[in-house]
Amino acid sequence: MGFAEEKGSNVLFAKTSCFGEEHGSRQALLPKEGKEGSLENARKLELVDYDSLPKYLKHNEFILRYYRCEWPLKDAILSIFSIHNETVNVWTHLIGFFLFLSLTLYAAMMIPTVANSLYAQQPHSGVESPFSSLSNTSGFGSIFKEINTSSSQTSMPHPQFHDYFGKIFAARNGDESAAAPSGQAISRWPFFAFLCGAMFCLLTSSACHLLSCHSEHTSYVMLRLDYAGISALIVTSIFPQVYYTFACEPFYQTVYTAGITTLGVLTVLVSLIPFFETPEFRIVRSLVFVCMALSGWGPIVHKLMLFGNRPEALLTTLYEFLMNSCYGIGVVIYATRVPERWSPGKFDLIGHSHQLFHVLVIAGAYIQYLAMLVYLQWRDAEGC
C-alpha cells in the first residue's frame, strides 16, 4: 500500500483501500501479533481518500480525502477529538444539542406548568412591546411597527419576555396579584415535545457522523436513527403551532396532529428500505422530508384565516417562514452538494454542504423556539 503526506499537514491518507489489497476480506480484519499487528492497527486508523472507501461509505464524491474507514468502535468514538472530514459535522450538532438542552432546562425552571401570573389585566405603562424591540434589531421594522400598532388597538398587552418570566417567578413566590386573565396556563407538553424532538435530532445526527465509519451494520443503524431524528424534529416542530393555534378547536387539533404524526411514521418506515440511503436517492430523500415539512403550512394558512388580524399570529407566522426558509435552503445545499461540487477537495475539512446544512438546521430550530415563546405568551394571556 502506498501513502502520501498532505502538503502542510501531518495527516496521512491511503491511496488504495482501507486495509490494503485485501480490503473486505475477513483475514484483513483479524488481529495481528507483534510488530506486524502494530502496523496493521496503525493502518486502520489512517485517513483514506474517497476511492479507497467501501461502497456503503461513499456518499459524496466531491469530498476527496480525510475519511475514516472501518475504525474500531473505541477509536471511532475518540475521533471526536481529532481532525477528519466529519469533525465539523459531529461538533455542529453536538453543540446544538447542548444549546437545546440548556434551553430545555431553562424553560423547565422558568415556565410553570400550572396557572401563574403572566399579565395584569391592563398593560403596564413603560413596558416596551417585544415587537418594538424586535423592530430595532431586524430589517422588518415596518412589519413589527404595524403589529405593535395592531396590538395597542386590541388592548392586548405584550410585555417583553424578561418581564414575562419575571412575573412567573413572582407568582411562584406567592404573589398572586397578577393572575393571568385566563386563570390557567396552557399545557406545556407541545413546547417540551418540540425541545425533545430537536435534541433527539441533533444528538442522533452527531452520533451518526461519529460512528458510521465503524462498520456497514453500524452505518445502517445510525443512518436510520438519523432519519428518525429528522422526522422527529419536523413533527414536533408542528405540534406546538397546531396545539396553541387551535387551543379552542380540538377537532382541528386532532386532525392536524394525527396527520403530521402519520406522515412522520411513514417517513421513518420508508427510511428502513436499504436503497433509501444510497447517493442515487439523495434527491428523493430530500423531497420526502421537504414534503413532510410543507405539510406544516396547512395549519399556518388556517391560522392566518382565523387570526390574521392578531399580532401574535403574524409574528409566529414570520418566525415560521424564517424557520422553513432555513430548512429549505439547507435542503437545497444538501441536495446539490455545493460548494464542494464547484471545487472538489477544497472543502474536505471545513465548509462543505453538509456542514452548512447542519448550521441552518440549528438556526431554524432556534427560530421555532422563539415562535413557541410567542405562542405560550398568547395562550397564557387569553386562554381559550
mmCIF file of C-alpha atoms in Angstrom:
data_model
loop_
_atom_site.group_PDB
_atom_site.id
_atom_site.type_symbol
_atom_site.label_atom_id
_atom_site.label_comp_id
_atom_site.label_asym_id
_atom_site.label_seq_id
_atom_site.Cartn_x
_atom_site.Cartn_y
_atom_site.Cartn_z
ATOM 1 C CA MET A 1 0.000 0.000 0.000
ATOM 2 C CA GLY A 2 1.301 3.436 -0.880
ATOM 3 C CA PHE A 3 0.777 6.514 1.225
ATOM 4 C CA ALA A 4 1.192 10.222 0.554
ATOM 5 C CA GLU A 5 1.647 13.044 3.028
ATOM 6 C CA GLU A 6 -0.678 16.006 2.596
ATOM 7 C CA LYS A 7 1.291 19.174 1.994
ATOM 8 C CA GLY A 8 1.256 21.429 5.019
ATOM 9 C CA SER A 9 -0.262 18.723 7.227
ATOM 10 C CA ASN A 10 0.924 15.724 9.202
ATOM 11 C CA VAL A 11 -2.175 13.704 8.256
ATOM 12 C CA LEU A 12 -1.552 10.620 6.129
ATOM 13 C CA PHE A 13 -4.140 9.146 3.819
ATOM 14 C CA ALA A 14 -4.136 5.859 1.967
ATOM 15 C CA LYS A 15 -4.156 5.658 -1.814
ATOM 16 C CA THR A 16 -5.629 2.204 -2.269
ATOM 17 C CA SER A 17 -8.085 0.862 0.301
ATOM 18 C CA CYS A 18 -8.927 0.711 3.991
ATOM 19 C CA PHE A 19 -6.891 -2.438 4.580
ATOM 20 C CA GLY A 20 -4.654 -2.709 1.556
ATOM 21 C CA GLU A 21 -5.326 -5.027 -1.372
ATOM 22 C CA GLU A 22 -7.289 -7.457 0.794
ATOM 23 C CA HIS A 23 -9.963 -4.892 1.682
ATOM 24 C CA GLY A 24 -13.227 -6.573 2.532
ATOM 25 C CA SER A 25 -11.749 -9.961 3.449
ATOM 26 C CA ARG A 26 -12.082 -11.400 6.939
ATOM 27 C CA GLN A 27 -8.357 -12.088 7.021
ATOM 28 C CA ALA A 28 -7.647 -8.387 6.741
ATOM 29 C CA LEU A 29 -9.789 -7.776 9.836
ATOM 30 C CA LEU A 30 -8.115 -10.377 12.046
ATOM 31 C CA PRO A 31 -5.792 -9.060 14.774
ATOM 32 C CA LYS A 32 -2.085 -9.368 14.057
ATOM 33 C CA GLU A 33 0.627 -10.148 16.598
ATOM 34 C CA GLY A 34 3.829 -8.261 17.292
ATOM 35 C CA LYS A 35 5.256 -5.617 15.017
ATOM 36 C CA GLU A 36 3.086 -6.698 12.098
ATOM 37 C CA GLY A 37 -0.010 -6.323 14.260
ATOM 38 C CA SER A 38 1.006 -2.829 15.346
ATOM 39 C CA LEU A 39 1.462 -1.780 11.740
ATOM 40 C CA GLU A 40 -1.935 -3.234 10.831
ATOM 41 C CA ASN A 41 -3.676 -1.415 13.687
ATOM 42 C CA ALA A 42 -1.954 1.846 12.775
ATOM 43 C CA ARG A 43 -3.034 1.374 9.176
ATOM 44 C CA LYS A 44 -6.661 1.038 10.247
ATOM 45 C CA LEU A 45 -6.530 4.458 11.907
ATOM 46 C CA GLU A 46 -5.199 6.285 8.875
ATOM 47 C CA LEU A 47 -7.388 8.668 6.938
ATOM 48 C CA VAL A 48 -8.088 7.439 3.431
ATOM 49 C CA ASP A 49 -9.253 9.011 0.191
ATOM 50 C CA TYR A 50 -12.664 8.603 -1.431
ATOM 51 C CA ASP A 51 -11.594 5.934 -3.927
ATOM 52 C CA SER A 52 -10.402 3.731 -1.060
ATOM 53 C CA LEU A 53 -13.807 3.552 0.617
ATOM 54 C CA PRO A 54 -16.228 0.619 0.509
ATOM 55 C CA LYS A 55 -19.462 1.417 -1.298
ATOM 56 C CA TYR A 56 -21.548 1.948 1.845
ATOM 57 C CA LEU A 57 -19.310 4.859 2.911
ATOM 58 C CA LYS A 58 -19.334 6.585 -0.474
ATOM 59 C CA HIS A 59 -21.850 9.400 -0.091
ATOM 60 C CA ASN A 60 -20.194 12.429 -1.681
ATOM 61 C CA GLU A 61 -17.623 12.094 -4.450
ATOM 62 C CA PHE A 62 -16.744 15.787 -4.146
ATOM 63 C CA ILE A 63 -15.222 15.224 -0.688
ATOM 64 C CA LEU A 64 -11.935 13.638 -1.732
ATOM 65 C CA ARG A 65 -9.914 12.955 1.416
ATOM 66 C CA TYR A 66 -9.711 12.625 5.211
ATOM 67 C CA TYR A 67 -12.137 9.694 5.559
ATOM 68 C CA ARG A 68 -12.153 7.257 8.465
ATOM 69 C CA CYS A 69 -12.727 3.742 7.169
ATOM 70 C CA GLU A 70 -13.909 0.855 9.374
ATOM 71 C CA TRP A 71 -12.220 2.082 12.508
ATOM 72 C CA PRO A 72 -12.644 0.142 15.782
ATOM 73 C CA LEU A 73 -15.598 1.461 17.777
ATOM 74 C CA LYS A 74 -13.437 2.857 20.572
ATOM 75 C CA ASP A 75 -11.248 4.743 18.114
ATOM 76 C CA ALA A 76 -14.292 5.990 16.209
ATOM 77 C CA ILE A 77 -15.657 7.457 19.457
ATOM 78 C CA LEU A 78 -12.317 9.027 20.370
ATOM 79 C CA SER A 79 -12.033 10.519 16.886
ATOM 80 C CA ILE A 80 -14.426 13.204 18.110
ATOM 81 C CA PHE A 81 -11.251 14.940 19.308
ATOM 82 C CA SER A 82 -9.309 14.504 16.041
ATOM 83 C CA ILE A 83 -9.417 16.156 12.638
ATOM 84 C CA HIS A 84 -11.197 14.415 9.752
ATOM 85 C CA ASN A 85 -13.899 15.337 7.268
ATOM 86 C CA GLU A 86 -16.694 14.580 9.772
ATOM 87 C CA THR A 87 -15.291 16.583 12.692
ATOM 88 C CA VAL A 88 -17.302 19.739 11.999
ATOM 89 C CA ASN A 89 -20.431 17.682 11.257
ATOM 90 C CA VAL A 90 -20.126 15.990 14.647
ATOM 91 C CA TRP A 91 -19.490 19.148 16.628
ATOM 92 C CA THR A 92 -22.036 21.448 14.983
ATOM 93 C CA HIS A 93 -24.953 19.272 16.026
ATOM 94 C CA LEU A 94 -23.361 18.251 19.330
ATOM 95 C CA ILE A 95 -23.061 21.918 20.279
ATOM 96 C CA GLY A 96 -26.622 22.384 19.039
ATOM 97 C CA PHE A 97 -27.748 19.540 21.290
ATOM 98 C CA PHE A 98 -26.237 21.197 24.359
ATOM 99 C CA LEU A 99 -27.771 24.518 23.325
ATOM 100 C CA PHE A 100 -31.259 22.997 23.273
ATOM 101 C CA LEU A 101 -30.583 21.036 26.440
ATOM 102 C CA SER A 102 -29.798 24.358 28.127
ATOM 103 C CA LEU A 103 -32.956 25.921 26.691
ATOM 104 C CA THR A 104 -34.992 22.962 27.941
ATOM 105 C CA LEU A 105 -33.606 23.177 31.475
ATOM 106 C CA TYR A 106 -34.051 26.950 31.476
ATOM 107 C CA ALA A 107 -37.653 26.650 30.306
ATOM 108 C CA ALA A 108 -38.401 23.912 32.839
ATOM 109 C CA MET A 109 -37.276 26.199 35.655
ATOM 110 C CA MET A 110 -38.719 29.440 34.312
ATOM 111 C CA ILE A 111 -42.033 28.397 32.782
ATOM 112 C CA PRO A 112 -44.521 26.900 35.260
ATOM 113 C CA THR A 113 -46.798 24.034 34.331
ATOM 114 C CA VAL A 114 -49.726 25.380 36.383
ATOM 115 C CA ALA A 115 -51.662 28.623 36.273
ATOM 116 C CA ASN A 116 -49.468 31.526 37.298
ATOM 117 C CA SER A 117 -49.168 35.221 36.702
ATOM 118 C CA LEU A 118 -48.251 36.321 33.222
ATOM 119 C CA TYR A 119 -50.071 39.597 32.761
ATOM 120 C CA ALA A 120 -52.011 42.124 34.714
ATOM 121 C CA GLN A 121 -55.476 42.873 33.422
ATOM 122 C CA GLN A 122 -54.240 46.138 31.888
ATOM 123 C CA PRO A 123 -50.963 46.893 30.085
ATOM 124 C CA HIS A 124 -48.176 48.235 32.274
ATOM 125 C CA SER A 125 -47.088 51.723 31.473
ATOM 126 C CA GLY A 126 -43.500 51.971 30.358
ATOM 127 C CA VAL A 127 -43.284 48.338 29.329
ATOM 128 C CA GLU A 128 -41.956 48.085 25.817
ATOM 129 C CA SER A 129 -43.580 45.676 23.398
ATOM 130 C CA PRO A 130 -41.424 42.820 22.121
ATOM 131 C CA PHE A 131 -42.468 43.874 18.635
ATOM 132 C CA SER A 132 -40.917 47.285 19.231
ATOM 133 C CA SER A 133 -37.662 45.780 20.454
ATOM 134 C CA LEU A 134 -37.568 43.405 17.511
ATOM 135 C CA SER A 135 -38.044 46.284 15.117
ATOM 136 C CA ASN A 136 -34.867 47.864 16.446
ATOM 137 C CA THR A 137 -32.747 44.796 15.724
ATOM 138 C CA SER A 138 -34.057 43.486 12.423
ATOM 139 C CA GLY A 139 -34.892 44.522 8.909
ATOM 140 C CA PHE A 140 -38.604 44.036 9.497
ATOM 141 C CA GLY A 141 -39.156 47.316 11.304
ATOM 142 C CA SER A 142 -42.258 48.349 9.403
ATOM 143 C CA ILE A 143 -43.838 44.938 9.905
ATOM 144 C CA PHE A 144 -43.266 44.973 13.648
ATOM 145 C CA LYS A 145 -44.446 48.577 13.864
ATOM 146 C CA GLU A 146 -47.707 47.555 12.229
ATOM 147 C CA ILE A 147 -48.015 44.565 14.551
ATOM 148 C CA ASN A 148 -47.366 46.746 17.575
ATOM 149 C CA THR A 149 -50.000 49.244 16.431
ATOM 150 C CA SER A 150 -52.486 46.426 15.983
ATOM 151 C CA SER A 151 -51.617 45.202 19.455
ATOM 152 C CA SER A 152 -52.415 48.555 21.050
ATOM 153 C CA GLN A 153 -55.671 48.803 19.163
ATOM 154 C CA THR A 154 -56.849 45.476 20.535
ATOM 155 C CA SER A 155 -55.713 46.422 24.078
ATOM 156 C CA MET A 156 -53.660 43.243 24.208
ATOM 157 C CA PRO A 157 -50.628 43.641 26.481
ATOM 158 C CA HIS A 158 -47.342 42.262 25.168
ATOM 159 C CA PRO A 159 -44.589 42.647 27.766
ATOM 160 C CA GLN A 160 -41.077 41.642 26.896
ATOM 161 C CA PHE A 161 -40.100 38.070 27.560
ATOM 162 C CA HIS A 162 -37.896 39.017 30.530
ATOM 163 C CA ASP A 163 -40.961 40.710 32.049
ATOM 164 C CA TYR A 164 -42.962 37.580 31.219
ATOM 165 C CA PHE A 165 -40.531 35.350 33.100
ATOM 166 C CA GLY A 166 -40.205 37.860 35.926
ATOM 167 C CA LYS A 167 -43.942 37.690 36.559
ATOM 168 C CA ILE A 168 -43.752 33.915 36.576
ATOM 169 C CA PHE A 169 -41.147 33.984 39.339
ATOM 170 C CA ALA A 170 -43.248 36.462 41.310
ATOM 171 C CA ALA A 171 -46.196 34.088 41.128
ATOM 172 C CA ARG A 172 -44.115 31.089 42.151
ATOM 173 C CA ASN A 173 -43.006 33.025 45.209
ATOM 174 C CA GLY A 174 -46.600 33.554 46.269
ATOM 175 C CA ASP A 175 -47.548 36.824 44.566
ATOM 176 C CA GLU A 176 -50.965 36.093 43.057
ATOM 177 C CA SER A 177 -51.798 39.726 42.319
ATOM 178 C CA ALA A 178 -51.055 39.381 38.626
ATOM 179 C CA ALA A 179 -53.014 36.295 37.733
ATOM 180 C CA ALA A 180 -53.472 35.576 34.058
ATOM 181 C CA PRO A 181 -56.844 36.640 32.680
ATOM 182 C CA SER A 182 -57.474 33.068 31.584
ATOM 183 C CA GLY A 183 -56.936 31.825 35.134
ATOM 184 C CA GLN A 184 -54.957 28.813 33.945
ATOM 185 C CA ALA A 185 -51.740 28.376 31.990
ATOM 186 C CA ILE A 186 -51.963 26.477 28.730
ATOM 187 C CA SER A 187 -50.489 22.974 28.614
ATOM 188 C CA ARG A 188 -46.737 22.858 28.072
ATOM 189 C CA TRP A 189 -46.358 19.370 26.578
ATOM 190 C CA PRO A 190 -46.193 20.509 22.908
ATOM 191 C CA PHE A 191 -43.497 23.036 23.809
ATOM 192 C CA PHE A 192 -41.354 20.445 25.564
ATOM 193 C CA ALA A 193 -42.115 17.840 22.897
ATOM 194 C CA PHE A 194 -40.546 20.202 20.374
ATOM 195 C CA LEU A 195 -37.461 20.710 22.541
ATOM 196 C CA CYS A 196 -37.087 16.940 22.983
ATOM 197 C CA GLY A 197 -37.535 16.400 19.248
ATOM 198 C CA ALA A 198 -34.825 18.945 18.500
ATOM 199 C CA MET A 199 -32.421 17.359 20.992
ATOM 200 C CA PHE A 200 -33.097 13.863 19.639
ATOM 201 C CA CYS A 201 -32.461 15.021 16.074
ATOM 202 C CA LEU A 202 -29.227 16.819 16.926
ATOM 203 C CA LEU A 203 -27.850 14.021 19.106
ATOM 204 C CA THR A 204 -28.609 11.198 16.647
ATOM 205 C CA SER A 205 -27.139 13.251 13.812
ATOM 206 C CA SER A 206 -23.931 13.854 15.743
ATOM 207 C CA ALA A 207 -23.678 10.170 16.702
ATOM 208 C CA CYS A 208 -24.312 9.106 13.109
ATOM 209 C CA HIS A 209 -21.454 11.208 11.773
ATOM 210 C CA LEU A 210 -19.159 9.989 14.529
ATOM 211 C CA LEU A 211 -19.837 6.240 14.434
ATOM 212 C CA SER A 212 -20.903 5.317 10.900
ATOM 213 C CA CYS A 213 -17.285 4.705 9.920
ATOM 214 C CA HIS A 214 -17.119 1.651 12.217
ATOM 215 C CA SER A 215 -18.864 -0.956 10.056
ATOM 216 C CA GLU A 216 -21.560 -1.417 7.451
ATOM 217 C CA HIS A 217 -24.066 -2.603 10.063
ATOM 218 C CA THR A 218 -23.313 0.360 12.324
ATOM 219 C CA SER A 219 -23.676 2.713 9.385
ATOM 220 C CA TYR A 220 -27.077 1.209 8.522
ATOM 221 C CA VAL A 221 -28.366 1.558 12.094
ATOM 222 C CA MET A 222 -27.012 5.070 12.632
ATOM 223 C CA LEU A 223 -28.414 6.378 9.349
ATOM 224 C CA ARG A 224 -31.872 5.084 10.309
ATOM 225 C CA LEU A 225 -31.614 6.836 13.654
ATOM 226 C CA ASP A 226 -30.543 9.978 11.829
ATOM 227 C CA TYR A 227 -33.594 9.838 9.547
ATOM 228 C CA ALA A 228 -35.831 9.173 12.557
ATOM 229 C CA GLY A 229 -34.330 12.224 14.254
ATOM 230 C CA ILE A 230 -35.066 14.436 11.253
ATOM 231 C CA SER A 231 -38.649 13.178 11.198
ATOM 232 C CA ALA A 232 -38.980 13.805 14.945
ATOM 233 C CA LEU A 233 -37.773 17.391 14.579
ATOM 234 C CA ILE A 234 -40.223 18.141 11.769
ATOM 235 C CA VAL A 235 -43.184 16.514 13.522
ATOM 236 C CA THR A 236 -42.556 18.085 16.917
ATOM 237 C CA SER A 237 -41.980 21.491 15.299
ATOM 238 C CA ILE A 238 -45.551 21.358 14.006
ATOM 239 C CA PHE A 239 -47.118 20.062 17.241
ATOM 240 C CA PRO A 240 -46.939 23.397 19.138
ATOM 241 C CA GLN A 241 -48.166 25.591 16.295
ATOM 242 C CA VAL A 242 -51.196 23.304 15.884
ATOM 243 C CA TYR A 243 -51.913 22.894 19.593
ATOM 244 C CA TYR A 244 -51.647 26.568 20.520
ATOM 245 C CA THR A 245 -53.240 27.976 17.371
ATOM 246 C CA PHE A 246 -56.298 25.749 17.714
ATOM 247 C CA ALA A 247 -56.426 25.700 21.512
ATOM 248 C CA CYS A 248 -60.178 26.302 21.310
ATOM 249 C CA GLU A 249 -60.725 23.974 18.347
ATOM 250 C CA PRO A 250 -59.996 20.387 19.491
ATOM 251 C CA PHE A 251 -61.239 18.939 16.194
ATOM 252 C CA TYR A 252 -58.594 20.772 14.169
ATOM 253 C CA GLN A 253 -56.008 19.972 16.821
ATOM 254 C CA THR A 254 -56.713 16.275 16.404
ATOM 255 C CA VAL A 255 -56.835 16.304 12.601
ATOM 256 C CA TYR A 256 -53.585 18.207 12.101
ATOM 257 C CA THR A 257 -51.705 16.387 14.874
ATOM 258 C CA ALA A 258 -52.788 12.964 13.632
ATOM 259 C CA GLY A 259 -51.934 13.901 10.053
ATOM 260 C CA ILE A 260 -48.370 15.068 10.702
ATOM 261 C CA THR A 261 -47.718 12.164 13.085
ATOM 262 C CA THR A 262 -48.824 9.704 10.407
ATOM 263 C CA LEU A 263 -46.545 11.341 7.843
ATOM 264 C CA GLY A 264 -43.645 11.136 10.281
ATOM 265 C CA VAL A 265 -44.188 7.440 10.966
ATOM 266 C CA LEU A 266 -44.475 6.690 7.232
ATOM 267 C CA THR A 267 -41.242 8.572 6.562
ATOM 268 C CA VAL A 268 -39.401 6.547 9.195
ATOM 269 C CA LEU A 269 -40.767 3.314 7.691
ATOM 270 C CA VAL A 270 -39.688 4.344 4.187
ATOM 271 C CA SER A 271 -36.203 5.118 5.508
ATOM 272 C CA LEU A 272 -35.850 1.465 6.540
ATOM 273 C CA ILE A 273 -35.683 0.469 2.871
ATOM 274 C CA PRO A 274 -31.960 -0.118 2.111
ATOM 275 C CA PHE A 275 -31.803 1.893 -1.125
ATOM 276 C CA PHE A 276 -33.198 4.970 0.651
ATOM 277 C CA GLU A 277 -29.699 5.861 1.886
ATOM 278 C CA THR A 278 -27.884 5.456 -1.447
ATOM 279 C CA PRO A 279 -26.375 8.511 -3.184
ATOM 280 C CA GLU A 280 -28.680 7.943 -6.156
ATOM 281 C CA PHE A 281 -31.679 8.659 -3.910
ATOM 282 C CA ARG A 282 -30.259 11.851 -2.392
ATOM 283 C CA ILE A 283 -32.844 13.995 -4.197
ATOM 284 C CA VAL A 284 -35.653 11.593 -3.247
ATOM 285 C CA ARG A 285 -34.606 11.703 0.424
ATOM 286 C CA SER A 286 -34.627 15.472 0.319
ATOM 287 C CA LEU A 287 -38.069 15.601 -1.287
ATOM 288 C CA VAL A 288 -39.545 13.190 1.271
ATOM 289 C CA PHE A 289 -38.523 15.407 4.180
ATOM 290 C CA VAL A 290 -39.447 18.597 2.307
ATOM 291 C CA CYS A 291 -42.955 17.296 1.644
ATOM 292 C CA MET A 292 -43.376 16.417 5.303
ATOM 293 C CA ALA A 293 -42.215 19.893 6.340
ATOM 294 C CA LEU A 294 -44.503 21.567 3.795
ATOM 295 C CA SER A 295 -47.478 19.853 5.409
ATOM 296 C CA GLY A 296 -46.962 22.266 8.294
ATOM 297 C CA TRP A 297 -48.107 25.139 6.102
ATOM 298 C CA GLY A 298 -51.672 23.829 6.161
ATOM 299 C CA PRO A 299 -52.278 24.865 9.781
ATOM 300 C CA ILE A 300 -50.277 28.071 9.236
ATOM 301 C CA VAL A 301 -52.582 29.202 6.438
ATOM 302 C CA HIS A 302 -55.568 28.147 8.532
ATOM 303 C CA LYS A 303 -54.192 30.214 11.417
ATOM 304 C CA LEU A 304 -53.995 33.320 9.238
ATOM 305 C CA MET A 305 -57.569 32.771 8.072
ATOM 306 C CA LEU A 306 -58.787 32.700 11.670
ATOM 307 C CA PHE A 307 -56.428 35.171 13.363
ATOM 308 C CA GLY A 308 -54.945 37.202 10.512
ATOM 309 C CA ASN A 309 -55.627 40.450 12.367
ATOM 310 C CA ARG A 310 -53.796 39.321 15.500
ATOM 311 C CA PRO A 311 -50.173 40.416 16.053
ATOM 312 C CA GLU A 312 -49.347 37.051 17.640
ATOM 313 C CA ALA A 313 -50.485 35.200 14.530
ATOM 314 C CA LEU A 314 -48.460 37.476 12.263
ATOM 315 C CA LEU A 315 -45.311 37.280 14.370
ATOM 316 C CA THR A 316 -45.414 33.493 14.738
ATOM 317 C CA THR A 317 -46.029 33.168 11.004
ATOM 318 C CA LEU A 318 -42.985 35.331 10.319
ATOM 319 C CA TYR A 319 -40.903 33.111 12.600
ATOM 320 C CA GLU A 320 -42.268 30.008 10.882
ATOM 321 C CA PHE A 321 -41.457 31.445 7.464
ATOM 322 C CA LEU A 322 -37.880 32.123 8.582
ATOM 323 C CA MET A 323 -37.629 28.642 10.093
ATOM 324 C CA ASN A 324 -38.832 26.971 6.909
ATOM 325 C CA SER A 325 -36.517 29.170 4.859
ATOM 326 C CA CYS A 326 -33.545 27.927 6.874
ATOM 327 C CA TYR A 327 -34.629 24.328 6.416
ATOM 328 C CA GLY A 328 -35.388 24.845 2.726
ATOM 329 C CA ILE A 329 -32.063 26.496 1.932
ATOM 330 C CA GLY A 330 -30.319 23.772 3.913
ATOM 331 C CA VAL A 331 -32.030 21.027 1.918
ATOM 332 C CA VAL A 332 -31.090 22.687 -1.389
ATOM 333 C CA ILE A 333 -27.456 22.935 -0.279
ATOM 334 C CA TYR A 334 -27.533 19.309 0.904
ATOM 335 C CA ALA A 335 -29.081 18.001 -2.323
ATOM 336 C CA THR A 336 -26.891 19.987 -4.716
ATOM 337 C CA ARG A 337 -23.685 19.499 -2.681
ATOM 338 C CA VAL A 338 -22.401 22.997 -3.075
ATOM 339 C CA PRO A 339 -19.841 24.470 -2.650
ATOM 340 C CA GLU A 340 -17.702 21.299 -2.874
ATOM 341 C CA ARG A 341 -19.236 20.471 -6.262
ATOM 342 C CA TRP A 342 -17.639 23.626 -7.653
ATOM 343 C CA SER A 343 -14.189 22.849 -6.248
ATOM 344 C CA PRO A 344 -13.744 19.160 -5.274
ATOM 345 C CA GLY A 345 -11.236 18.648 -2.488
ATOM 346 C CA LYS A 346 -11.131 22.269 -1.360
ATOM 347 C CA PHE A 347 -13.854 21.876 1.274
ATOM 348 C CA ASP A 348 -12.959 18.408 2.568
ATOM 349 C CA LEU A 349 -12.399 19.540 6.163
ATOM 350 C CA ILE A 350 -14.492 22.659 6.518
ATOM 351 C CA GLY A 351 -17.156 24.499 4.564
ATOM 352 C CA HIS A 352 -18.792 21.642 2.665
ATOM 353 C CA SER A 353 -22.528 21.334 2.114
ATOM 354 C CA HIS A 354 -23.422 19.041 4.987
ATOM 355 C CA GLN A 355 -21.776 21.347 7.499
ATOM 356 C CA LEU A 356 -23.734 24.317 6.149
ATOM 357 C CA PHE A 357 -26.885 22.189 6.285
ATOM 358 C CA HIS A 358 -26.222 21.471 9.973
ATOM 359 C CA VAL A 359 -25.840 25.158 10.833
ATOM 360 C CA LEU A 360 -29.090 26.019 9.052
ATOM 361 C CA VAL A 361 -30.950 23.243 10.885
ATOM 362 C CA ILE A 362 -29.859 24.663 14.245
ATOM 363 C CA ALA A 363 -30.814 28.183 13.158
ATOM 364 C CA GLY A 364 -34.241 27.010 12.003
ATOM 365 C CA ALA A 365 -34.901 25.111 15.215
ATOM 366 C CA TYR A 366 -33.915 28.102 17.352
ATOM 367 C CA ILE A 367 -36.224 30.391 15.367
ATOM 368 C CA GLN A 368 -39.034 27.926 16.023
ATOM 369 C CA TYR A 369 -38.188 28.084 19.738
ATOM 370 C CA LEU A 370 -38.737 31.852 19.612
ATOM 371 C CA ALA A 371 -42.099 31.269 17.960
ATOM 372 C CA MET A 372 -43.028 28.882 20.786
ATOM 373 C CA LEU A 373 -42.457 31.646 23.340
ATOM 374 C CA VAL A 374 -44.907 33.870 21.480
ATOM 375 C CA TYR A 375 -47.492 31.071 21.363
ATOM 376 C CA LEU A 376 -47.167 30.493 25.113
ATOM 377 C CA GLN A 377 -47.401 34.199 25.833
ATOM 378 C CA TRP A 378 -50.502 34.465 23.671
ATOM 379 C CA ARG A 379 -52.409 31.495 25.067
ATOM 380 C CA ASP A 380 -51.453 32.055 28.692
ATOM 381 C CA ALA A 381 -52.779 35.595 28.378
ATOM 382 C CA GLU A 382 -56.082 34.705 26.774
ATOM 383 C CA GLY A 383 -56.631 31.015 27.351
ATOM 384 C CA CYS A 384 -59.373 29.569 25.207
#
